[in-house]
PDB file of C-alpha atoms in Angstrom:
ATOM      1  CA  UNK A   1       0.000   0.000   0.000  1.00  0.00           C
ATOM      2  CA  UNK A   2       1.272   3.437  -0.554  1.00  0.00           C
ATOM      3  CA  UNK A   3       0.751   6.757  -0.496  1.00  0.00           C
ATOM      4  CA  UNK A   4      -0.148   8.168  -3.763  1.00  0.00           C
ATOM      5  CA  UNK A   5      -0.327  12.209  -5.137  1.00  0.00           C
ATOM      6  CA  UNK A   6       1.790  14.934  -4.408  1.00  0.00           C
ATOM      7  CA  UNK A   7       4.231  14.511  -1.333  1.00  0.00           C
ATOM      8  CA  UNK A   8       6.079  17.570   0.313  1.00  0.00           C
ATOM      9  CA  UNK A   9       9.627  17.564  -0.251  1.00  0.00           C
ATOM     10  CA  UNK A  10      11.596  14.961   1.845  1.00  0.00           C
ATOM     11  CA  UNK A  11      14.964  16.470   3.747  1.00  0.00           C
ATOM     12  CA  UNK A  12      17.496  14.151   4.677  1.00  0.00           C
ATOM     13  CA  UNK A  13      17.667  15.751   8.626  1.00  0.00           C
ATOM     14  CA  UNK A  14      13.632  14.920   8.868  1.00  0.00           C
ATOM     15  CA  UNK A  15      14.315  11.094   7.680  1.00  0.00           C
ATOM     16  CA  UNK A  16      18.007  10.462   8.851  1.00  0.00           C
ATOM     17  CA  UNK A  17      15.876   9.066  12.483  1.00  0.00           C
ATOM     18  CA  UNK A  18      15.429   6.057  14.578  1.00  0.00           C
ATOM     19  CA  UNK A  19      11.574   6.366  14.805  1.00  0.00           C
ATOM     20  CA  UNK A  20      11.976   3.786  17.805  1.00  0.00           C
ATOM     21  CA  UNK A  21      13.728   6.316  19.733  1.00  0.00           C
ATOM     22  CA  UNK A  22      11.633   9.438  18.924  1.00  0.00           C
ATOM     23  CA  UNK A  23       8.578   7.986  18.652  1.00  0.00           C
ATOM     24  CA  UNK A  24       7.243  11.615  18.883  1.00  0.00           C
ATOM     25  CA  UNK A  25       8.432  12.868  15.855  1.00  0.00           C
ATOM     26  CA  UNK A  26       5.815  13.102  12.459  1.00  0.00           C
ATOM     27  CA  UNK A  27       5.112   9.727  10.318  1.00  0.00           C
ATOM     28  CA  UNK A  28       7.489  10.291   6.917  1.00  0.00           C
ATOM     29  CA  UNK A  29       6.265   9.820   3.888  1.00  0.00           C
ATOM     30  CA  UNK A  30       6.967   6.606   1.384  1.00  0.00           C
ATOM     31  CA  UNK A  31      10.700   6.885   0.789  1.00  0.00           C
ATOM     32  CA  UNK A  32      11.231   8.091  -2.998  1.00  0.00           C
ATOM     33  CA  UNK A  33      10.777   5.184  -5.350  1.00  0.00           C
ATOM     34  CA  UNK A  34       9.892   2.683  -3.305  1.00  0.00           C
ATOM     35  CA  UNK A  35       5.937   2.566  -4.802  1.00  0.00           C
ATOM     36  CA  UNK A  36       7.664   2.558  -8.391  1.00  0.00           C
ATOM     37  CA  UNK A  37       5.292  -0.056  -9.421  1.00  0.00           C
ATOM     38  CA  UNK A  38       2.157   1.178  -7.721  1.00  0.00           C
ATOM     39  CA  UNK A  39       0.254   2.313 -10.372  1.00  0.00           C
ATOM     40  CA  UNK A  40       1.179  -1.356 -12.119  1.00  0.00           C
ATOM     41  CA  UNK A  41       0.154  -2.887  -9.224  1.00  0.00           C
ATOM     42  CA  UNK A  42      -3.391  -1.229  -9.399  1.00  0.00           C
ATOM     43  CA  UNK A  43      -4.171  -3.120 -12.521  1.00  0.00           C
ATOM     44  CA  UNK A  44      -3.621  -6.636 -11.284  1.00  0.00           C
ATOM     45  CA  UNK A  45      -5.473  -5.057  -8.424  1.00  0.00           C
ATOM     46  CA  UNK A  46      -8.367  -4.464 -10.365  1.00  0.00           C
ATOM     47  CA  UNK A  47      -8.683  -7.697 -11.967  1.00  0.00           C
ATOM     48  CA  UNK A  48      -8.735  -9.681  -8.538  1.00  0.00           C
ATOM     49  CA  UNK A  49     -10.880  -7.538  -6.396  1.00  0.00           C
ATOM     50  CA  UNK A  50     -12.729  -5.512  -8.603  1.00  0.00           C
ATOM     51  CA  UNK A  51     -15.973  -6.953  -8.506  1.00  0.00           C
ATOM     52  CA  UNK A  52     -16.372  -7.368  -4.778  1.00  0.00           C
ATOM     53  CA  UNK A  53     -14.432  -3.890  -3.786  1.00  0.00           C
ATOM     54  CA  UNK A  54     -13.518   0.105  -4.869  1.00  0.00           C
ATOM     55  CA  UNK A  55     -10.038  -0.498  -5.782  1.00  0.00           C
ATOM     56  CA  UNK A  56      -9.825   3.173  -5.602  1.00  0.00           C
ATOM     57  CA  UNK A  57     -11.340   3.465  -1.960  1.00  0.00           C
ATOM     58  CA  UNK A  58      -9.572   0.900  -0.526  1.00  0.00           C
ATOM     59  CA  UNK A  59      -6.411   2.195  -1.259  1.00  0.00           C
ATOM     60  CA  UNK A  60      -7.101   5.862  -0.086  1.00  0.00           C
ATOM     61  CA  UNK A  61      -4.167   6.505   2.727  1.00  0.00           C
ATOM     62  CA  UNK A  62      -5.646   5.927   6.333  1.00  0.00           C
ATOM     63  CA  UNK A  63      -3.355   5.219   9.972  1.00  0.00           C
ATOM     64  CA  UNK A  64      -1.924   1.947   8.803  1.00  0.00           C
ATOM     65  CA  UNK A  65      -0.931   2.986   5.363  1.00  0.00           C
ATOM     66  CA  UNK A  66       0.827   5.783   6.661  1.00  0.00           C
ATOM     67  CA  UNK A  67       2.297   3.850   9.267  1.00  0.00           C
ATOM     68  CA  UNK A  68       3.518   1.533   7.178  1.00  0.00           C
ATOM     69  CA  UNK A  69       5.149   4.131   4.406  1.00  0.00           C
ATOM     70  CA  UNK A  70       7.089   5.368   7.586  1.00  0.00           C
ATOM     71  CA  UNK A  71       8.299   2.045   8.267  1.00  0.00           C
ATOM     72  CA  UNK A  72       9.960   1.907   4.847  1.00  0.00           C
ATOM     73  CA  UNK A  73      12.524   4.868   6.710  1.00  0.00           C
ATOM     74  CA  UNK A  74      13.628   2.244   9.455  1.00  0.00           C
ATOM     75  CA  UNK A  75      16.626   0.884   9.324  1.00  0.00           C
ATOM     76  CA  UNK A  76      17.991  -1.861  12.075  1.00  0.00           C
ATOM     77  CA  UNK A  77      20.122   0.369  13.746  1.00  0.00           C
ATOM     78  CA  UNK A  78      22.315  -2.527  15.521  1.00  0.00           C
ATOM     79  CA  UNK A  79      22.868  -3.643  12.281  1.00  0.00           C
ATOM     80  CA  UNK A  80      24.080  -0.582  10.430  1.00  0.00           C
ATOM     81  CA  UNK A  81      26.454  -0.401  13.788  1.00  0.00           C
ATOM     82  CA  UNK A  82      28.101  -3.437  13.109  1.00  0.00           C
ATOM     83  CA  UNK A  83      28.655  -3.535   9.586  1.00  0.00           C
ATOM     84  CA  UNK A  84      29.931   0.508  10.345  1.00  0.00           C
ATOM     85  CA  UNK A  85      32.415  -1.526  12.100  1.00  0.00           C
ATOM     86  CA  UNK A  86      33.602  -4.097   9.720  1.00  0.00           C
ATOM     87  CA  UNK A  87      34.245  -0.998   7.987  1.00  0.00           C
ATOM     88  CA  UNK A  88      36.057   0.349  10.125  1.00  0.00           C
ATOM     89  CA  UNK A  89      38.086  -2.523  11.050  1.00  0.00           C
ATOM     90  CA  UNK A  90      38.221  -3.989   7.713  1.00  0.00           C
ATOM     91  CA  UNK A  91      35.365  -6.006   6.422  1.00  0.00           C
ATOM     92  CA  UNK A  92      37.581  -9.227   7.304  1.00  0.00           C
ATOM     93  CA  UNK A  93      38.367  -8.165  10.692  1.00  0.00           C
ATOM     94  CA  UNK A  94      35.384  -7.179  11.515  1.00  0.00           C
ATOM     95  CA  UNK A  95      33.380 -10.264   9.759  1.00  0.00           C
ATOM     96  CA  UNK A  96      35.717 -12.700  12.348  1.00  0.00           C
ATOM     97  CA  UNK A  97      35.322 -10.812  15.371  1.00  0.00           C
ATOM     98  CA  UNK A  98      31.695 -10.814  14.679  1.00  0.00           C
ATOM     99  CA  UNK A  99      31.245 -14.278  14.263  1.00  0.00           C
ATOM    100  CA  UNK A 100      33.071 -15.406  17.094  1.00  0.00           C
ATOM    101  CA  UNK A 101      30.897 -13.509  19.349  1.00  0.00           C
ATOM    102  CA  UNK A 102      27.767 -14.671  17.206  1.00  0.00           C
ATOM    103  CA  UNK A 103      28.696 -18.678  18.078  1.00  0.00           C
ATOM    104  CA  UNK A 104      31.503 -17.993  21.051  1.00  0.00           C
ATOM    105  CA  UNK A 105      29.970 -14.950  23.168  1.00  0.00           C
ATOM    106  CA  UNK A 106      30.574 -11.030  23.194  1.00  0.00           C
ATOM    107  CA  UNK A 107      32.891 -11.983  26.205  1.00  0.00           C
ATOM    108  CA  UNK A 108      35.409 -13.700  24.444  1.00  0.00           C
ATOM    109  CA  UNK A 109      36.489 -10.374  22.202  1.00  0.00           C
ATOM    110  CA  UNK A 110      39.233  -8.984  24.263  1.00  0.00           C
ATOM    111  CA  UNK A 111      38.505  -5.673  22.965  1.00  0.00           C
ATOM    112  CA  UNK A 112      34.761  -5.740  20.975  1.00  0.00           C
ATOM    113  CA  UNK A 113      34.068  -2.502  19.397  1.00  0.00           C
ATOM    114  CA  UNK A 114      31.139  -0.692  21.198  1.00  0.00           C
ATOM    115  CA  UNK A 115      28.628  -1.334  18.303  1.00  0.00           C
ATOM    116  CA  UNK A 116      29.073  -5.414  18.574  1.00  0.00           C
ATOM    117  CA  UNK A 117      28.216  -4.882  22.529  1.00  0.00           C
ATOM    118  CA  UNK A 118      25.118  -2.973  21.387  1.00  0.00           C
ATOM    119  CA  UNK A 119      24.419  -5.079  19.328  1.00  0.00           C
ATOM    120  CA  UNK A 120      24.903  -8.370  21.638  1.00  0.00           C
ATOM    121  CA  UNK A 121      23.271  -7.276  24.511  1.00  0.00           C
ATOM    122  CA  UNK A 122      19.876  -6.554  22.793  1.00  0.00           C
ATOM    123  CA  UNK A 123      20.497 -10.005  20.901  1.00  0.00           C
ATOM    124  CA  UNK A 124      21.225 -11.832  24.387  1.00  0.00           C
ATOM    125  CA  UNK A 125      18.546  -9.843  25.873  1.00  0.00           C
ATOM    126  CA  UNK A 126      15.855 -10.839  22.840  1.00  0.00           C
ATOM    127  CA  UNK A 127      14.043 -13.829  23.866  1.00  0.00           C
ATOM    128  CA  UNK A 128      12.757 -12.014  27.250  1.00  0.00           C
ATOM    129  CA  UNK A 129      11.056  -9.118  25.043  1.00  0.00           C
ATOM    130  CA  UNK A 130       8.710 -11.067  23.211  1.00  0.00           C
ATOM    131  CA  UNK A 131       6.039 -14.018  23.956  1.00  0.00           C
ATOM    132  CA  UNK A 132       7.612 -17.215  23.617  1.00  0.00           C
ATOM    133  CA  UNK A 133       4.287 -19.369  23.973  1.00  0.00           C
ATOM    134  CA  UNK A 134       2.896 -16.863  20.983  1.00  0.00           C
ATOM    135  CA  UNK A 135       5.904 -17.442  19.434  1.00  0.00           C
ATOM    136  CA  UNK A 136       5.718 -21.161  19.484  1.00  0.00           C
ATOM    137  CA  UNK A 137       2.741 -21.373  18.680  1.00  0.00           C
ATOM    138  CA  UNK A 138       3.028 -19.043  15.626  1.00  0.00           C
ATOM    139  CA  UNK A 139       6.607 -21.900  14.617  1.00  0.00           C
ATOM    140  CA  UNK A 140       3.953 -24.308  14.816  1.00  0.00           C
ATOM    141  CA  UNK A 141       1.289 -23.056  12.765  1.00  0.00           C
ATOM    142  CA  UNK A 142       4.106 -22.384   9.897  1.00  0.00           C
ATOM    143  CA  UNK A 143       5.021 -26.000  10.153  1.00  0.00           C
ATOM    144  CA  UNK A 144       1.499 -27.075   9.765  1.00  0.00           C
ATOM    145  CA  UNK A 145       1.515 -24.910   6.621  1.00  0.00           C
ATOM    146  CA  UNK A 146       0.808 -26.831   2.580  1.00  0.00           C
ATOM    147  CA  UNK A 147       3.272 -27.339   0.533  1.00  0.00           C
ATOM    148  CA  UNK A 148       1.508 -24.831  -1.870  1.00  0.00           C
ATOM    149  CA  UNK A 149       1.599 -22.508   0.846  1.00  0.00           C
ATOM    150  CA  UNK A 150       5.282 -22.238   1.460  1.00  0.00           C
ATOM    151  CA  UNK A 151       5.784 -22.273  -1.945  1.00  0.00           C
ATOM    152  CA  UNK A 152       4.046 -18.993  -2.728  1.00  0.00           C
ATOM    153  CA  UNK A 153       5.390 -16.956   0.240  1.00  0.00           C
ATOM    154  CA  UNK A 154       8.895 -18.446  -0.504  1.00  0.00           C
ATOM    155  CA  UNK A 155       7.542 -16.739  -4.494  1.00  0.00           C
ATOM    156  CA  UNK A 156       6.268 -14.050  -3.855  1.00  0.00           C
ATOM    157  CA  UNK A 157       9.964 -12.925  -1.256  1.00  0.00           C
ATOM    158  CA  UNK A 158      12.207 -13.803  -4.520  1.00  0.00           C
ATOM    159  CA  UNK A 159       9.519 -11.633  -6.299  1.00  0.00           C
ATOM    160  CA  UNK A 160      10.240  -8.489  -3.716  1.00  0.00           C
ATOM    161  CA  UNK A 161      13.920  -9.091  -3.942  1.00  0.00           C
ATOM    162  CA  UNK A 162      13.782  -9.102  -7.776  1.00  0.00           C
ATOM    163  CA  UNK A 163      10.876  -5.921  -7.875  1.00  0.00           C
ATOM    164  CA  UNK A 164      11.880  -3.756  -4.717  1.00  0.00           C
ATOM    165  CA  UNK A 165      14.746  -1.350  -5.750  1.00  0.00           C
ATOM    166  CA  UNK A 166      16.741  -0.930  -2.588  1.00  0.00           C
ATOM    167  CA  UNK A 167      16.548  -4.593  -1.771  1.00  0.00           C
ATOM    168  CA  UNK A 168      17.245  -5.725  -5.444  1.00  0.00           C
ATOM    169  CA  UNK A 169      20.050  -2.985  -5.721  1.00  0.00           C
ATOM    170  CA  UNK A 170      21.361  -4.419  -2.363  1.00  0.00           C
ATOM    171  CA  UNK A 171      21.339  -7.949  -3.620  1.00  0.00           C
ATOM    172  CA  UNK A 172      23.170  -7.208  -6.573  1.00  0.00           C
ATOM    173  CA  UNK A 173      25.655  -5.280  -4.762  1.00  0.00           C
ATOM    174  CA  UNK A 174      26.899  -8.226  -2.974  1.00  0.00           C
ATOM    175  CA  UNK A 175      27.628 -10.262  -6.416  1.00  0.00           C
ATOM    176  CA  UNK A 176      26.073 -13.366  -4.851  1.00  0.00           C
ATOM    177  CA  UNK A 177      23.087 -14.481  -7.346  1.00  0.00           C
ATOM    178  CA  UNK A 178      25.949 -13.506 -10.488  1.00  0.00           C
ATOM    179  CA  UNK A 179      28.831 -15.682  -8.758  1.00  0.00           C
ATOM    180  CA  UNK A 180      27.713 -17.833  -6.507  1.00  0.00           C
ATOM    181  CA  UNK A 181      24.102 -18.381  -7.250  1.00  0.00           C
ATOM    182  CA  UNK A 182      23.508 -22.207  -6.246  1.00  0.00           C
ATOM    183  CA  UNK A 183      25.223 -21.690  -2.571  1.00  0.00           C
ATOM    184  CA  UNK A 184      23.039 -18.047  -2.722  1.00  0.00           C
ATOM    185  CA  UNK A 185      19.970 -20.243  -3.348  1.00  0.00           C
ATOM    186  CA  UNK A 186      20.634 -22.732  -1.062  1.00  0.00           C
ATOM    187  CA  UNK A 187      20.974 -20.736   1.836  1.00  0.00           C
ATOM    188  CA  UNK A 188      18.378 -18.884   1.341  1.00  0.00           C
ATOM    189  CA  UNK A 189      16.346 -22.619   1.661  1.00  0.00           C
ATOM    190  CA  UNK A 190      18.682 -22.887   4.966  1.00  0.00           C
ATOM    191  CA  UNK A 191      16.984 -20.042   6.550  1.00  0.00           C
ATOM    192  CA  UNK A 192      13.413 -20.793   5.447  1.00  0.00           C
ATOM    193  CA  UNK A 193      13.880 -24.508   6.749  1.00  0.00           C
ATOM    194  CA  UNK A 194      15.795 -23.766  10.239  1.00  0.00           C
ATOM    195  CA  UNK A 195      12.678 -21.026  10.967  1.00  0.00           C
ATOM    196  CA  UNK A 196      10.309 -24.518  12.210  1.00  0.00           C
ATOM    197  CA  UNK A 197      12.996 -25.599  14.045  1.00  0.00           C
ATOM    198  CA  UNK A 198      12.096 -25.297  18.031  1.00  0.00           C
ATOM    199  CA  UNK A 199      15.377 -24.121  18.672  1.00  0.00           C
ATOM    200  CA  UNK A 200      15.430 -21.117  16.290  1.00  0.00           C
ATOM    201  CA  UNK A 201      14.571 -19.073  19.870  1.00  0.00           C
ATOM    202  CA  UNK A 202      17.669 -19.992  21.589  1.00  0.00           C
ATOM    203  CA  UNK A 203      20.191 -17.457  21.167  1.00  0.00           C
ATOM    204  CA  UNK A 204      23.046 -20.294  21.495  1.00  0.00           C
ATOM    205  CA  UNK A 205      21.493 -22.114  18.218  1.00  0.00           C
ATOM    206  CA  UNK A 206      23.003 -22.842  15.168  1.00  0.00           C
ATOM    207  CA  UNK A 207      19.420 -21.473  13.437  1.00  0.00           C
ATOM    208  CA  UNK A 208      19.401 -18.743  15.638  1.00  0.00           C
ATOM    209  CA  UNK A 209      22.871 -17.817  14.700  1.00  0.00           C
ATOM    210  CA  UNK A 210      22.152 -18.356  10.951  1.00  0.00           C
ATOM    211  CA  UNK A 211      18.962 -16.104  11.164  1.00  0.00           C
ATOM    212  CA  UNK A 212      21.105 -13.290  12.657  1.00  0.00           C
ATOM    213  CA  UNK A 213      23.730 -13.562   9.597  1.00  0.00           C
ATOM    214  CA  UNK A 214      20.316 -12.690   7.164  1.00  0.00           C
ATOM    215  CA  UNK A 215      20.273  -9.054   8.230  1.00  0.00           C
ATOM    216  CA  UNK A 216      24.207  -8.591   8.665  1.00  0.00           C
ATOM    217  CA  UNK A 217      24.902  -9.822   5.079  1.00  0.00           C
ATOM    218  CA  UNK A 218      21.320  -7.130   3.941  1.00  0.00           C
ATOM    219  CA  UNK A 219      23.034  -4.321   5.681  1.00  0.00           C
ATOM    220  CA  UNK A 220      26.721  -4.844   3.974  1.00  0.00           C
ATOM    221  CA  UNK A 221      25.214  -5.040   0.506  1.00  0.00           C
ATOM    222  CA  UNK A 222      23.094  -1.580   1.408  1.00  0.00           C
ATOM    223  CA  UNK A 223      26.791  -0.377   2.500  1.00  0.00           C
ATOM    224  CA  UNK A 224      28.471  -1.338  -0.668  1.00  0.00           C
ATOM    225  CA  UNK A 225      25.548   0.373  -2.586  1.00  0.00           C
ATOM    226  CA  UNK A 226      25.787   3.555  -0.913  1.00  0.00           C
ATOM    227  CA  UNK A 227      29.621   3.454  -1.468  1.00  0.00           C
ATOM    228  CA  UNK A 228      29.169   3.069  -5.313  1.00  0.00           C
ATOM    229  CA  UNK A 229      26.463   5.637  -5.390  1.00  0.00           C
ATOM    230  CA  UNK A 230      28.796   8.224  -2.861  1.00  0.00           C
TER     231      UNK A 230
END
């Protein structure tokens, strides 16, 4: 869903915010380009719902469409942090010293840099700030799921990646589907699997771990992209 007409002119110091930590602060409209497709996407729109609903009235802006444009601006700040610190360190560095506190523990770096201790503590601290019985419940419910099922959401996120221009330019960035497709492919299957597995709340799991590495290796292709756009 997005916001559609004529916006008011977007200023990097009114977007360049954590909405989590100024919660305060005005909902932002849809981040340029991001509804690039939206008037394509009204067609196929049409044809499915058109005879039961207004197409045109349903997609009139309300709360949760303007909620949800803001939402494009947020970024996962403990992620940005630590891939601001490969950078600093050296992406190989920095990749190491990651993963050994991803599978060892923050407390065997002798020296972490401050961003993998943000980041680390609210990791450690995760499974106490959400419902674990919802949460189970929810992992079973996607295991109960049909084949046909899986299939199309497992469609429809290659879809976004391929349609979305951040994400796609982000992918690409990384070389990954161009060089080492099959591996790219299969890990991508990893992650979908290891999400039904009970232990994907622990923070000491292998799928846990894995699941972490998703957003890490999104971030550092963002990073690369805004490097070769300056």
């Amino acid at each position: 869903m997005t916001v559609t007409g004529e916006r008011p002119e977007i200023l990097v110091e009114d977007v360049d915010f954590n909405r989590r930590d100024h919660p305060e602060r005005p909902l932002r409209p849809i981040p340029p380009g991001r509804d690039h497709f939206a008037d394509q996407w009204r067609h196929m729109r049409e044809f499915m719902f058109g005879t039961w609903i207004d197409i045109d009235k349903e997609v009139e802006p309300n709360d949760i469409t303007r909620m949800r444009d803001d939402y494009f601006w947020q970024a996962d700040e403990h992620m940005v942090g630590a891939v601001d610190a490969f950078e600093r360190l050296g992406y190989e560095q920095g990749r190491a010293l990651f993963e050994q506190a991803l599978t060892q523990g923050i407390e065997t770096l002798e020296d972490p840099p401050q961003e993998f201790v943000d980041l680390f503590d609210h990791l450690d601290r995760l499974a106490s700030q959400f419902d674990l019985v919802a949460a189970e419940r929810g992992r079973m419910l996607a295991m109960s799921s049909t084949r046909a099922a899986t299939t199309i959401i497992q469609g429809w996120a290659f879809y976004e990646t391929a349609m979305t221009g951040d994400i796609s330019a982000a992918t690409g960035a990384t070389g990954r589907f161009a060089d080492d497709g099959p591996r790219r492919f299969i890990e991508t299957a990893r992650v979908f699997a290891q999400f039904t597995l009970p232990d994907i709340f622990d923070r000491r799991s292998v799928a846990f771990q894995d699941v972490v590495r998703v957003p890490v290796d999104a971030r550092t292709g963002k990073s690369r992209v805004a490097a070769q756009v300056g």
